[in-house]
Structure formats: structure tokens, C-alpha cells
Short mmCIF file of C-alpha atoms and ligand atoms in Angstrom, two decimals:
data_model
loop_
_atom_site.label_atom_id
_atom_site.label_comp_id
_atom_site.label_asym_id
_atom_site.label_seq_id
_atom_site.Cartn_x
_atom_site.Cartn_y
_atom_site.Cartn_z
CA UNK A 1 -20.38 19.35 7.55
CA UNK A 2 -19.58 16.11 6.56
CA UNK A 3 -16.43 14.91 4.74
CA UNK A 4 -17.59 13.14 1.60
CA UNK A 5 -15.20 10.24 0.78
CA UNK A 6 -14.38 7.96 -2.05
CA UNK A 7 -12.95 4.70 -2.03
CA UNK A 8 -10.91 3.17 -4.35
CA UNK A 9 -10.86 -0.43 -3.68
CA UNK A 10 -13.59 -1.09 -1.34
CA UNK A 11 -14.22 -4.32 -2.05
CA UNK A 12 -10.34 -5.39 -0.79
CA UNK A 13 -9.18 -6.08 3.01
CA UNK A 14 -8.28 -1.89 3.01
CA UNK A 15 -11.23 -0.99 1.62
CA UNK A 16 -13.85 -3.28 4.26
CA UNK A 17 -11.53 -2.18 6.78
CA UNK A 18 -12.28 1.62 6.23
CA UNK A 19 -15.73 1.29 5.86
CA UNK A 20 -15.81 -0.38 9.29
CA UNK A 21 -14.46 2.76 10.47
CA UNK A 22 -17.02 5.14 8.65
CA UNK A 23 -20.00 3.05 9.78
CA UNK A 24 -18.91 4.01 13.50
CA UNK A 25 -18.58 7.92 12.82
CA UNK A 26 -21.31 8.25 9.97
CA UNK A 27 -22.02 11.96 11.67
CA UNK A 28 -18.31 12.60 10.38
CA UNK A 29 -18.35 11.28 6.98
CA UNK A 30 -20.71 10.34 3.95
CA UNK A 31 -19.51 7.84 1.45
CA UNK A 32 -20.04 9.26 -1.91
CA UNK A 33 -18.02 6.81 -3.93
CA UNK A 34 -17.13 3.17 -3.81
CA UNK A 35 -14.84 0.99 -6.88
CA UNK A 36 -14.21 -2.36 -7.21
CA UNK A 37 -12.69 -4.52 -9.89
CA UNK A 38 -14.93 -7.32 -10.17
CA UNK A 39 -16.71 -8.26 -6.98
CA UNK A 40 -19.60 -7.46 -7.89
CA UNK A 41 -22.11 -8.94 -5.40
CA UNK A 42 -20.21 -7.19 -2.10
CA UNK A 43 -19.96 -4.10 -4.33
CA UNK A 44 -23.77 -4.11 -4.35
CA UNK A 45 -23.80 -4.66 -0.36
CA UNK A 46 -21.98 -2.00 0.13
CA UNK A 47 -24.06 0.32 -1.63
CA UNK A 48 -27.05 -1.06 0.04
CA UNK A 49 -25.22 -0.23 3.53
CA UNK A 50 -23.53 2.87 2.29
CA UNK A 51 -25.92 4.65 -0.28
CA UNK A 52 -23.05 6.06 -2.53
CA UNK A 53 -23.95 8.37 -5.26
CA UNK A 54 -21.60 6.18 -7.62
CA UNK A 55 -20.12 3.33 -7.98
CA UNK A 56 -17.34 2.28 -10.32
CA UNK A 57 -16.48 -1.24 -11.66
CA UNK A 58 -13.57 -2.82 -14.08
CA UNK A 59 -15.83 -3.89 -16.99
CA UNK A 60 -18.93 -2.91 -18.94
CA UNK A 61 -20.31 -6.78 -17.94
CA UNK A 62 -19.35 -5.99 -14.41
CA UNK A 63 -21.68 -2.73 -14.25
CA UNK A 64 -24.32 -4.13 -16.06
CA UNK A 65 -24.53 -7.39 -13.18
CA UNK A 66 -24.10 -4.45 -10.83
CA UNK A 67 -26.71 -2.45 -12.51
CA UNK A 68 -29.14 -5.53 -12.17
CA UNK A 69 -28.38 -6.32 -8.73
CA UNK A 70 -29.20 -2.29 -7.81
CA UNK A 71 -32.22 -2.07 -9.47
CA UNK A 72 -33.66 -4.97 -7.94
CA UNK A 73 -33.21 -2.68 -4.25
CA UNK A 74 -34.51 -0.06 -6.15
CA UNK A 75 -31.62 2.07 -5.23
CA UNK A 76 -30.50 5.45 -6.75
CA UNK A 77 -26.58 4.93 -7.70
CA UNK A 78 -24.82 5.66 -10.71
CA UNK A 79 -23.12 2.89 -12.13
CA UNK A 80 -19.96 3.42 -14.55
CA UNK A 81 -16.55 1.29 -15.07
CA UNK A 82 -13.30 1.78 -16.47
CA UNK A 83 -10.25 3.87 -15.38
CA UNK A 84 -11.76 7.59 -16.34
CA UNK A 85 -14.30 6.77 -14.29
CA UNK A 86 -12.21 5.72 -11.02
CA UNK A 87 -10.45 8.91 -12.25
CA UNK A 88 -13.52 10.91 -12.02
CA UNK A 89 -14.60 9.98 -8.62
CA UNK A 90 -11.51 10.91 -7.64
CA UNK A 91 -11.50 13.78 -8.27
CA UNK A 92 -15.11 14.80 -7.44
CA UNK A 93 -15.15 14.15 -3.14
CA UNK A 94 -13.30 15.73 -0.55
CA UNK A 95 -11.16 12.38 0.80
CA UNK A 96 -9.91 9.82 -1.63
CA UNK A 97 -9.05 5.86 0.31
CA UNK A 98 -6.62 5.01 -2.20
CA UNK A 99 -7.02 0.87 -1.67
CA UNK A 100 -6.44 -0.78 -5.38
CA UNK A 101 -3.75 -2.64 -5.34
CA UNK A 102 -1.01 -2.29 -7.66
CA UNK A 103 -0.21 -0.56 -10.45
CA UNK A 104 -4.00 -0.38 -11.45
CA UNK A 105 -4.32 2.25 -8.63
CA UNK A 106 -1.28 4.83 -10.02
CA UNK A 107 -4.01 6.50 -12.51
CA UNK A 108 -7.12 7.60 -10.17
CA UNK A 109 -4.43 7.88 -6.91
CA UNK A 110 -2.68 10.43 -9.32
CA UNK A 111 -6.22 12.00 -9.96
CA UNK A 112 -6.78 12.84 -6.91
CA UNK A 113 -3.24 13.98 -6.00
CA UNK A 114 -3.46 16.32 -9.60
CA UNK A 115 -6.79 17.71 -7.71
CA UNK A 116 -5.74 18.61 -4.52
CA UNK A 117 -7.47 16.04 -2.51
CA UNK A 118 -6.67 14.63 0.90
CA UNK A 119 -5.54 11.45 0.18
CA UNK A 120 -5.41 8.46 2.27
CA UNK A 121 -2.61 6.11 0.76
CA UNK A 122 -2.48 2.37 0.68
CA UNK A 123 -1.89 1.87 -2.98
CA UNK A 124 2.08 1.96 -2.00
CA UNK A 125 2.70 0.45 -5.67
CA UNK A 126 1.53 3.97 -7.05
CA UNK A 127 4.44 6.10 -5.00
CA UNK A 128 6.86 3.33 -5.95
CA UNK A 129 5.89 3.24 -9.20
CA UNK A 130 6.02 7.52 -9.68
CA UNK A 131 7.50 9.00 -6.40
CA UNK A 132 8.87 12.24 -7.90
CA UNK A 133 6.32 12.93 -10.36
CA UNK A 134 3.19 11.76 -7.72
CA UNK A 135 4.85 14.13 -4.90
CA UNK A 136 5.62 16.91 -7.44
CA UNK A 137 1.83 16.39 -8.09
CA UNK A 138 0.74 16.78 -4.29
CA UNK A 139 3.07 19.61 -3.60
CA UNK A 140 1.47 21.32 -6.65
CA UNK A 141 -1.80 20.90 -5.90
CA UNK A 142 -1.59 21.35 -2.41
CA UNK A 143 -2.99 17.81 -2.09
CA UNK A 144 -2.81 16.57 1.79
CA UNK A 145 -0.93 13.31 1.72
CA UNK A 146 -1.59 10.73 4.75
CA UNK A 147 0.17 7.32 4.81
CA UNK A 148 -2.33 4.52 5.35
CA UNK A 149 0.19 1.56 5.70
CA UNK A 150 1.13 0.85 9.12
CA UNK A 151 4.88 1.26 9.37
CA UNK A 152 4.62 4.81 7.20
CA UNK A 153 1.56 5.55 9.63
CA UNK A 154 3.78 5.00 12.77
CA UNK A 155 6.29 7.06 11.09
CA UNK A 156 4.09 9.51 10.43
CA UNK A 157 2.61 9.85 14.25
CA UNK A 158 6.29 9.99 15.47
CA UNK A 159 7.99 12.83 13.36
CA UNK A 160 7.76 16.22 14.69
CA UNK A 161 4.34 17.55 13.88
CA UNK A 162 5.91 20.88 12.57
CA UNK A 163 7.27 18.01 9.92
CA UNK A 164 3.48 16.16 9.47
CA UNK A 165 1.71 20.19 9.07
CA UNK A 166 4.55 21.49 6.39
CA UNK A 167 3.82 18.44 4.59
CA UNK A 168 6.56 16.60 2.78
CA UNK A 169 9.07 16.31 2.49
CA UNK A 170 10.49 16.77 5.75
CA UNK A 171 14.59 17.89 5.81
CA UNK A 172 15.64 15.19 8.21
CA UNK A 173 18.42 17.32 9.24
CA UNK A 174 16.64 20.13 10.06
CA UNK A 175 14.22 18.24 12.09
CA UNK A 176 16.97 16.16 13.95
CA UNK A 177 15.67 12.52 12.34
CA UNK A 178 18.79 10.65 12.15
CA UNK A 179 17.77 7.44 11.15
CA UNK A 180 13.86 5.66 10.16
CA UNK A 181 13.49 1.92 11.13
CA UNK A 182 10.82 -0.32 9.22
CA UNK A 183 9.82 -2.70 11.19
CA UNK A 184 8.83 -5.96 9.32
CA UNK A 185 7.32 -9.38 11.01
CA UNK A 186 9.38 -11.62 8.85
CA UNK A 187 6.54 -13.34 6.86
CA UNK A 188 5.44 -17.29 7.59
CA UNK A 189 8.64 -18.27 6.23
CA UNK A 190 11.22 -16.43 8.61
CA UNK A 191 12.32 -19.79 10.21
CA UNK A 192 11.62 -22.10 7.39
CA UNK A 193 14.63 -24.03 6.41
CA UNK A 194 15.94 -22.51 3.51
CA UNK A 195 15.99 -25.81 1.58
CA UNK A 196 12.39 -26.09 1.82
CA UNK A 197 11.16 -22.78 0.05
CA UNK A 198 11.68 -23.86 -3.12
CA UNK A 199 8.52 -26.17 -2.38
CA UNK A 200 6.35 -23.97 -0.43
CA UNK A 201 2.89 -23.54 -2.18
CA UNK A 202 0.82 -20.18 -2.45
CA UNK A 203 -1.22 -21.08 0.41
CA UNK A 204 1.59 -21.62 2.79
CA UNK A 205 2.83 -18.32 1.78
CA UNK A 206 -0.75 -16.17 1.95
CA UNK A 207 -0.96 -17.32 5.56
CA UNK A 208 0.63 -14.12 7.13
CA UNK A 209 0.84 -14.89 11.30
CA UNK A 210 0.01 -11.37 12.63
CA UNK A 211 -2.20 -9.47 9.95
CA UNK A 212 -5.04 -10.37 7.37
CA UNK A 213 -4.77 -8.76 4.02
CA UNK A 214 -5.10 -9.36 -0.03
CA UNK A 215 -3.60 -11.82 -1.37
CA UNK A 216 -0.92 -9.90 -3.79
CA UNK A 217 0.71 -8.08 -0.28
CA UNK A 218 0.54 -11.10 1.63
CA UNK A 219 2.48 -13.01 -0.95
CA UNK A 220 4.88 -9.38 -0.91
CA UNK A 221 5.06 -10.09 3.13
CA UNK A 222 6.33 -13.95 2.37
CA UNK A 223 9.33 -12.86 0.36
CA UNK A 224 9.65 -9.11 1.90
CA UNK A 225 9.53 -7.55 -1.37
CA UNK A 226 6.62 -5.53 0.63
CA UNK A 227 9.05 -4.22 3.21
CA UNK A 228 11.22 -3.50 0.25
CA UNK A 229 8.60 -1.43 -1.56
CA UNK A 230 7.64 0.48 1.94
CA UNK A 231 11.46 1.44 1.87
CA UNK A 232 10.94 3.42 -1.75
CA UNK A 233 7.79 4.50 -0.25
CA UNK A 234 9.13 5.94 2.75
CA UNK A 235 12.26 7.42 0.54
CA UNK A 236 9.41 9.30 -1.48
CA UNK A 237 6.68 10.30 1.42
CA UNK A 238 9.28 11.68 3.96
CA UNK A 239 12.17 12.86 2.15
CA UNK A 240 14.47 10.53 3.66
CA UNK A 241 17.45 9.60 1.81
CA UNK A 242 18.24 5.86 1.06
CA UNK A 243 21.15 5.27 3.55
CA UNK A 244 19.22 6.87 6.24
CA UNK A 245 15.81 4.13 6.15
CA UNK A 246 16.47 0.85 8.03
CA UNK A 247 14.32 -2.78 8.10
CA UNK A 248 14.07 -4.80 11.45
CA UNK A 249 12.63 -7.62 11.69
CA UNK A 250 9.90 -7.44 14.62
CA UNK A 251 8.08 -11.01 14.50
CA UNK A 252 5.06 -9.59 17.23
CA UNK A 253 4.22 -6.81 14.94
CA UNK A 254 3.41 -4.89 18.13
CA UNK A 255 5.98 -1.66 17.24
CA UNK A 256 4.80 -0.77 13.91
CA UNK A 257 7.61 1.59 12.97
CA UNK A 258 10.21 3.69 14.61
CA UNK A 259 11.99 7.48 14.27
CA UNK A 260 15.85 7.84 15.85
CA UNK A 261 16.94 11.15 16.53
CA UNK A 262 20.15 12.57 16.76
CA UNK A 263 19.66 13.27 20.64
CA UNK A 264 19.55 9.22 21.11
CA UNK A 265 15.60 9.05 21.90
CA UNK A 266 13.84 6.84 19.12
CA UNK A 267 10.19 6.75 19.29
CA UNK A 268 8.15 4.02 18.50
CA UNK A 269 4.58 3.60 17.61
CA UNK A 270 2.69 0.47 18.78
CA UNK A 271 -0.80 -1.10 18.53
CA UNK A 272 -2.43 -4.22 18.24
CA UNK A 273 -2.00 -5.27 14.01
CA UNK A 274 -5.46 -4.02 12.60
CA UNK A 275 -5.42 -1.72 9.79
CA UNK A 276 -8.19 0.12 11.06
CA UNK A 277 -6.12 1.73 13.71
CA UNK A 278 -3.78 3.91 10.66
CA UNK A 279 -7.22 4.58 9.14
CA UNK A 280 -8.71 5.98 11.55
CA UNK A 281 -5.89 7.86 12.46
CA UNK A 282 -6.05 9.29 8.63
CA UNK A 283 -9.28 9.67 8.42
CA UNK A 284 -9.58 11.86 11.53
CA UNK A 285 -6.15 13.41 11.10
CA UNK A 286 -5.22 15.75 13.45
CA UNK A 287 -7.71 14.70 15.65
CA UNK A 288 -8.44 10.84 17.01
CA UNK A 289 -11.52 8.83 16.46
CA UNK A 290 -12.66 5.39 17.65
CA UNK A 291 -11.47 2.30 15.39
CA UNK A 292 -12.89 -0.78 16.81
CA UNK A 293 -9.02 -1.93 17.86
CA UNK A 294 -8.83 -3.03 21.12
CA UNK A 295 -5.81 -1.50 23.08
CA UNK A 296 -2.81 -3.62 23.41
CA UNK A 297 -2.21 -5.87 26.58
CA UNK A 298 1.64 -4.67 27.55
CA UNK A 299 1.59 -7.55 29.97
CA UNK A 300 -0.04 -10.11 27.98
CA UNK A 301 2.92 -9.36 24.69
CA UNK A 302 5.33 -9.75 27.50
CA UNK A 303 8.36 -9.60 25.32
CA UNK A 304 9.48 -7.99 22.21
CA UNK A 305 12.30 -9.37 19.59
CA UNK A 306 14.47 -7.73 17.15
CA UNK A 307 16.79 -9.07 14.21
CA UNK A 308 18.32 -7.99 11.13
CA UNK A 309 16.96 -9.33 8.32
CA UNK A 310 18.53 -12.23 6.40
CA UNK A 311 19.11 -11.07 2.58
CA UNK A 312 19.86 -14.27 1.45
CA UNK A 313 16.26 -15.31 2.63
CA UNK A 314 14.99 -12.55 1.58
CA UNK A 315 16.60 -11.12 -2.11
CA UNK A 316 13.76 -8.85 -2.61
CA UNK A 317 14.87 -6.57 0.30
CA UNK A 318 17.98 -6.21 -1.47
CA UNK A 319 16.95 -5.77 -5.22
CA UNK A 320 14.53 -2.82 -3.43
CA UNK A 321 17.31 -1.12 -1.99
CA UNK A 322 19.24 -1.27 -5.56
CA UNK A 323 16.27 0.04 -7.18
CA UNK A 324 16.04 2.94 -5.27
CA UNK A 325 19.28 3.93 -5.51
CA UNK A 326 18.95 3.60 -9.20
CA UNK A 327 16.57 5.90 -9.40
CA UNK A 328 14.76 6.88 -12.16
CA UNK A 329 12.06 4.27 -13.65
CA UNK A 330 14.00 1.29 -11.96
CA UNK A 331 11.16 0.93 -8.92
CA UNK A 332 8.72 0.94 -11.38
CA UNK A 333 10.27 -2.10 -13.59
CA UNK A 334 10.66 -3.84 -10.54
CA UNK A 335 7.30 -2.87 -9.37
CA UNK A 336 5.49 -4.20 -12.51
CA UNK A 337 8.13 -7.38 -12.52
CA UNK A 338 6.96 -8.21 -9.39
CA UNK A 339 3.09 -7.94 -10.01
CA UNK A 340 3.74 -10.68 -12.96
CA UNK A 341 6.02 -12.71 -11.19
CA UNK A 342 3.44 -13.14 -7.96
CA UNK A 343 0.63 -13.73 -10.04
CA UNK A 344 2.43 -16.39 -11.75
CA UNK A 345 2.84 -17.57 -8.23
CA UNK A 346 -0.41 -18.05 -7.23
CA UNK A 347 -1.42 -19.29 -10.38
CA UNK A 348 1.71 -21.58 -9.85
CA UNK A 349 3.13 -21.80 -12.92
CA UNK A 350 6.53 -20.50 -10.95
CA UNK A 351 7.70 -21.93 -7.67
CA UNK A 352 8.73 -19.34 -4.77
CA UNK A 353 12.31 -19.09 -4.97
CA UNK A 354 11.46 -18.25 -8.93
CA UNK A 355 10.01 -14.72 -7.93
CA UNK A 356 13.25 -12.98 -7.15
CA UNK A 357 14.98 -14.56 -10.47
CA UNK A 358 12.67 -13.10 -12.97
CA UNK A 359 12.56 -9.82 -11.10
CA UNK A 360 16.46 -9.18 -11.15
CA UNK A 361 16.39 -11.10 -14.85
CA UNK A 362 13.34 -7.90 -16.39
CA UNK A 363 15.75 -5.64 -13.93
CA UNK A 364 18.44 -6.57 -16.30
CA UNK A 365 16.66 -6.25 -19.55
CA UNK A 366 15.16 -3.19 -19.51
CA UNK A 367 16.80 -0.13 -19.32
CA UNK A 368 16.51 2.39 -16.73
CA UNK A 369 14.84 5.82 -18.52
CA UNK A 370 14.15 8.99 -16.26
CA UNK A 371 10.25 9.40 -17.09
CA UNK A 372 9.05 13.32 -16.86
CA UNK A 373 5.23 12.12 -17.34
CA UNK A 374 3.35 9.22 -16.15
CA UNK A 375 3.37 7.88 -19.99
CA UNK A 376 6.73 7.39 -19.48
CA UNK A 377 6.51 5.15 -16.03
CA UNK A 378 3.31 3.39 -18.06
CA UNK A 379 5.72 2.27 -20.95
CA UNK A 380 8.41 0.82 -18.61
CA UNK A 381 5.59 -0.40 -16.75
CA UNK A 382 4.21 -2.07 -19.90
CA UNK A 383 8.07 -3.26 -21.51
CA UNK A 384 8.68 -4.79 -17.97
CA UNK A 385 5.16 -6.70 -18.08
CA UNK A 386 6.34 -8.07 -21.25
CA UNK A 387 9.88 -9.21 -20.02
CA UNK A 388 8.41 -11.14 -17.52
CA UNK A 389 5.78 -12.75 -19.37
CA UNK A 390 8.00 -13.81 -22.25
CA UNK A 391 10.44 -15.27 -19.51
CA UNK A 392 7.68 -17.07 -17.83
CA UNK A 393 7.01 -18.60 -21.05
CA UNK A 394 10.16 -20.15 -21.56
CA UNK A 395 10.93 -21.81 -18.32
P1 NAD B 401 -7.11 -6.54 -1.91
O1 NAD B 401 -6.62 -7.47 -2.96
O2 NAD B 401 -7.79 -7.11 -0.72
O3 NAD B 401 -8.10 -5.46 -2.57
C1 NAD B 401 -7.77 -4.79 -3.72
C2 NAD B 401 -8.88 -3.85 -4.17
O4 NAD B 401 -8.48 -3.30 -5.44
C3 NAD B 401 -10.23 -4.55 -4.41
O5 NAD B 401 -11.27 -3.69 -4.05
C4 NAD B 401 -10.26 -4.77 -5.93
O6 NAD B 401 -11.56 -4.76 -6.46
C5 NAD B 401 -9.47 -3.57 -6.43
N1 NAD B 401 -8.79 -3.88 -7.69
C6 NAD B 401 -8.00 -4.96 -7.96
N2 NAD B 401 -7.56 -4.92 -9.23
C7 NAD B 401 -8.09 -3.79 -9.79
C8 NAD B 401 -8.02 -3.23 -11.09
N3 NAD B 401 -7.32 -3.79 -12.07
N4 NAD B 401 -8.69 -2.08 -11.30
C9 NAD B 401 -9.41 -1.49 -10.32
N5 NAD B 401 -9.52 -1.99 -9.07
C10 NAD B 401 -8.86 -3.13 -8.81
O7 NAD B 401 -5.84 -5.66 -1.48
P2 NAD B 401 -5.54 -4.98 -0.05
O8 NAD B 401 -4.83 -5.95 0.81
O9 NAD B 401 -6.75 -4.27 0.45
O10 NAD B 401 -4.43 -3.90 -0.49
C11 NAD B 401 -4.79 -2.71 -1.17
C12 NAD B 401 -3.57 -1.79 -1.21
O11 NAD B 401 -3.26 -1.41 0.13
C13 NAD B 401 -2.31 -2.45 -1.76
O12 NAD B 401 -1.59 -1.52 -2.49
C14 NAD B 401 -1.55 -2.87 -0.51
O13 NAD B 401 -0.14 -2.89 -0.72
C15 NAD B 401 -1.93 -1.75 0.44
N6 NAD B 401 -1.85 -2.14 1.86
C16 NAD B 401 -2.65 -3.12 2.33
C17 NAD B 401 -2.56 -3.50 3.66
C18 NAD B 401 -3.48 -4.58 4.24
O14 NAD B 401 -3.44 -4.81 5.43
N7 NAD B 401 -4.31 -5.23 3.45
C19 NAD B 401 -1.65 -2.88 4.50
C20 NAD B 401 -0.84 -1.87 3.97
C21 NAD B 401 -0.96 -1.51 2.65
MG1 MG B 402 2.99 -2.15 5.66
#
């Protein structure tokens, strides 16, 4: 029988990248779902290729373009928008790609964790945002959680599988994990003088040199607030305490994560930097499938370099780490800070260097609440939003 899938975000670099795996094993799965925000026009390609029975959109104009565009192919797919409705198809398939970026994601992701799906997770912002509640949710449910992003992927394929088939989280004692390192490339500005980031422009700093993604994560990659973020999310998906997670740098982005052990073996996980490698690896999960990823040329990489990072470059990394040890709502104020302050980026109505500031100055004006439902992460979310904004407006 096939596995019927929905994806949340199809229209993004995630999203195109797991249907490129699906088209290859369409005996294995059927595509019953597809959402998009507002691409409209490769929505409606995709349900030409794909044949979804729905398809979800941001807006009532967006669905009735897509509606339009449908007809006109004379094809047979429901077309709804808003969040209830991204809710909705998560709930109703057997896999869930969770591939919206950002905070949008948290309330279908959460859907389908509430429902006992088996979830493929990209959306990191959604574990950042709720870690306890959204694990307290899986563990409930009995929800299958697989990490989609490379370095939690690689983590993932290198803990003991007694670990990966009890689900999370793991007890890192137990299991003899001393120690996790995140690898991280560094970004296109690892060896830029640090005089000159003030001036770097949005499309210096979307030009990632090893892997091709949106444009919110790529901006995340230039000032390592990503790796940042993939430390809470590794905190949250494997049980693994704070002092315990460590960032490398790893310009080739060949190893894609490591685990230490208390023995002294550490074991890596490498591959060629294509997302479609961790997908299919979820998708198929336990077994292995074909991606389209050609296998790595040992010789041709030749060498492979390590550094710590720098946290003066890169203040992000640290306001992460204080996050997480703050606990409570603080990643998701910082989350939400962060969403504001990079889309003020690329809009450029802040320079670069101005990211950080306004994320440490909302960090300082809103205070840290525990939150027992997700109304309580949306309101920091939403007081944090606000901070930012009003600071924005007065520089
Ligand atoms: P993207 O910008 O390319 O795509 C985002 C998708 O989300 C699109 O389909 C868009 O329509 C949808 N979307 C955007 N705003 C929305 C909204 N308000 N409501 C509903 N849908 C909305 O992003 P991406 O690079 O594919 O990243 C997706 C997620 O995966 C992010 O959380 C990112 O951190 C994570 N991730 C991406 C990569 C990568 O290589 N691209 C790697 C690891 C993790
Ligand atoms: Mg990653």
C-alpha cells in the first residue's frame, strides 16, 4: 500500500526537493496534499504532475487564481487556504513534509504531531519555537518524529538505533553519547573582514557556497543564527542537554554532523550537500531508497577542515546558546525577533551587523513566561513581533 503524504511547503527549496524524491519511487508513495503560501503558478504545476486530492494556499485571492488555473486542466483538486486548512491536511494523510518556513509552520506541524503522524521535520522554527510542548505532543500521540535537516539527520543515522526505535528522547548516558557536534560551513562571510559586514548587501549574504535553499535560512546560514537554532533543535529532538551539543565549523560541508561516545569513537555522517539525501532517508526510514545524490568522490574532497567558530563574527551563535539555557519562551522571542529582523534585511531597511542588535534589544524587552499551551508561545511570539517592529521604526 502506498504511503499517502502531505506537504507543507511544497512550493519552497524543501518542498521541490521532496517531490523530486517521490517522483522516483511513485510505487511507494501518493501525494495527497500539497500547500503553498502564494506561488501560485508552480502550485498549479505541481498538481498537474502530482494529482493531489487538495491543495492549500495563504489567501482566499490566492485559491481563487489557483482555482482558475486548475480548472482550465480540468483537474479534480480541492482548493482551500488559510491555517485550518494546512491544519486539516495535516492531519488527514499518513506522512506530513513539514517545509514552511518559520513560525507560520508551528500550527499545522503541531497538527500533525497532536495526530500521531509520521512527521518529516524541516520547519526547525516550530521545535524552537515549542520544544517541550511539540515533543510532549509527539510522545502523546505516538507521533514518529524524523529530522529532515541535515546535521539532525546525520545525528539521527549515527545514534544507536535502539535510541532512533524508542523514539526521543534518548538518555545520552544510558546510550554512552558523550558529546553531539554540529557541524556548520561558516556561511559566505566566514573570511570576510570583519570591517566590511556592516556593508554587505542581502544578495552577498543569500549566496550560500555549498547548499541552495530559501532565502530566510540562507540569510540564518550568513550570520549562523541557523546553526544556533539547530542547537535548540537538537536540545529538544534528542534529549541532549545544552553543555553536551557542540558547533564546528566544517567549510566543505562534506561531514554533515557527528556523535562522540564515551569509548572515544565519534561517528560521522557524510554526503555530498543535497537535501534530498536526509529526505529520502526519512521518507524511507528504516529502509534506504534512491535520492538522485550522486555519491561523494573521497579522492576528489581530498581534505577536510575544522575550526571553532568565531562568536564575535557570529553573535547569533551565542544569543542561541543563552536562549536555551533560559528556557522557557526565550527561543521563541528570539525566534520571532529574528524572522522580523531578517526580513527587514532583505527588504534592507537594516544593514547586517543590525540583525543581532535588535534580537538581543526584543531579548531584553520582553519577559521570559513558561507557556503550558501554544497560545502562550503565540503571544510572546506576537509581543516579540511588535518589539522589533517598533525598534525598526525608530532607527
Ligand atoms: P522556502 O522559503 O524555499 O520555502 C518555504 C515554503 O513555505 C514555501 O512553500 C512557501 O509557500 C511556504 N510558506 C512561506 N510562508 C508561509 C506562510 N505564511 N504560510 C504558509 N506557508 C508559507 O524555504 P526552505 O528553504 O524550503 O525551508 C523550509 C524549512 O526547512 C525552513 O524551516 C528551513 O529552516 C528548513 N530547512 C531548509 C533547508 C534547505 O536546504 N532549504 C535545510 C534544512 C532545513
Ligand atoms: Mg541544517
Amino acid at each position: 500500500m502506498k504511503q499517502k503524504i502531505t506537504i507543507l511547503g511544497s512550493t519552497g527549496s524543501i518542498g521541490v526537493s521532496t517531490l523530486d524524491v517521490i517522483a522516483r519511487h511513485s510505487d511507494r508513495y501518493q501525494v495527497v496534499a500539497l500547500t503553498a503560501h502564494s506561488r501560485v503558478q508552480e502550485l498549479a504545476k505541481q498538481c498537474m504532475q502530482f494529482r493531489p486530492k487538495v491543495a492549500v494556499v495563504g489567501s482566499a485571492e490566492a485559491a481563487s487564481e489557483l482555482q482558475s488555473l486548475l480548472f482550465a486542466h480540468d483537474l479534480n483538486v480541492s482548493v482551500l487556504f488559510g491555517t485550518a486548512a494546512m491544519c486539516e491536511v495535516a492531519r488527514d494523510c499518513d506522512v506530513v513534509m513539514a517545509a514552511i518556513v518559520g513560525a507560520a509552520g508551528l500550527a499545522p506541524t503541531m497538527a500533525a504531531a497532536e495526530a500521531g503522524k509520521k512527521i518529516l521535520l524541516a520547519n526547525k522554527e516550530a521545535l524552537v519555537m515549542s520544544g517541550q510542548l511539540f515533543m510532549d505532543a509527539v510522545r502523546l500521540s505516538g507521533a514518529v518524529l524524523l529530522p529532515i535537516d541535515s546535521e539532525h539527520n546525520a545525528i539521527f543515522q549515527c545514534l544507536p538505533r535502539q535510541v532512533c526505535d524508542g523514539r526521543y528522547p534518548s538518555n545520552s548516558e544510558q546510550n554512552g553519547v558523550s558529546k553531539i557536534l554540529l557541524t556548520a560551513s561558516g556561511g559566505p562571510f566566514l573570511t570576510t573582514p570583519l570591517d566590511s559586514l556592516r556593508k554587505v548587501t542581502p544578495e552577498q549574504a543569500i549566496a550560500h557556497p555549498n547548499w541552495v535553499m530559501g532565502k530566510k535560512i540562507s540569510v540564518d546560514s550568513a550570520t549562523m543564527m541557523n546553526k544556533g537554532l539547530e542547537v535548540i533543535e537538537a536540545h529538544w529532538l534528542f534529549g541532549i542537554p545544552v553543555e553536551k551539543i557542540e558547533v564546528l565549523i566544517h567549510p566543505q560541508s562534506v561531514i554533515h554532523s557527528m556523535v562522540s561516545y564515551v569509548d572515544g569513537s565519534m561517528l560521522a555522517q557524510l554526503g555530498n550537500p543535497d537535501m534530498r539525501t536526509p529526505i529520502a532517508y526519512g521518507l524511507a526510514y528504516p529502509e534506504r531508497i534512491s535520492s538522485g545524490v550522486a555519491q561523494l568522490d573521497m579522492a576528489k574532497i581530498a581534505s577536510l577542515q575544522f575550526e571553532q567558530p568565531d562568536l564575535k563574527r557570529f553573535p547569533c551563535l551565542a544569543i542561541c546558546f543563552d536562549a536555551l539555557r533560559a528556557g522557557d519562551t526565550a527561543p521563541a522571542i528570539l525566534n520571532a525577533a529574528n524572522e522580523v529582523a531578517v526580513q527587514a534585511f532583505l527588504d534592507k531597511k537594516i544593514g547586517f551587523l543590525m540583525i543581532p542588535v535588535l534580537i538581543s534589544e526584543v531579548m531584553s524587552k520582553i519577559t521570559n513566561r513558561r507557556a503550558t499551551e501554544l497560545r502562550g508561545v503565540m503571544e510572546q511570539d506576537l509581543l516579540a513581533r511588535e518589539a522589533a517592529n517598533q525598534f525598526i521604526a525608530m532607527l
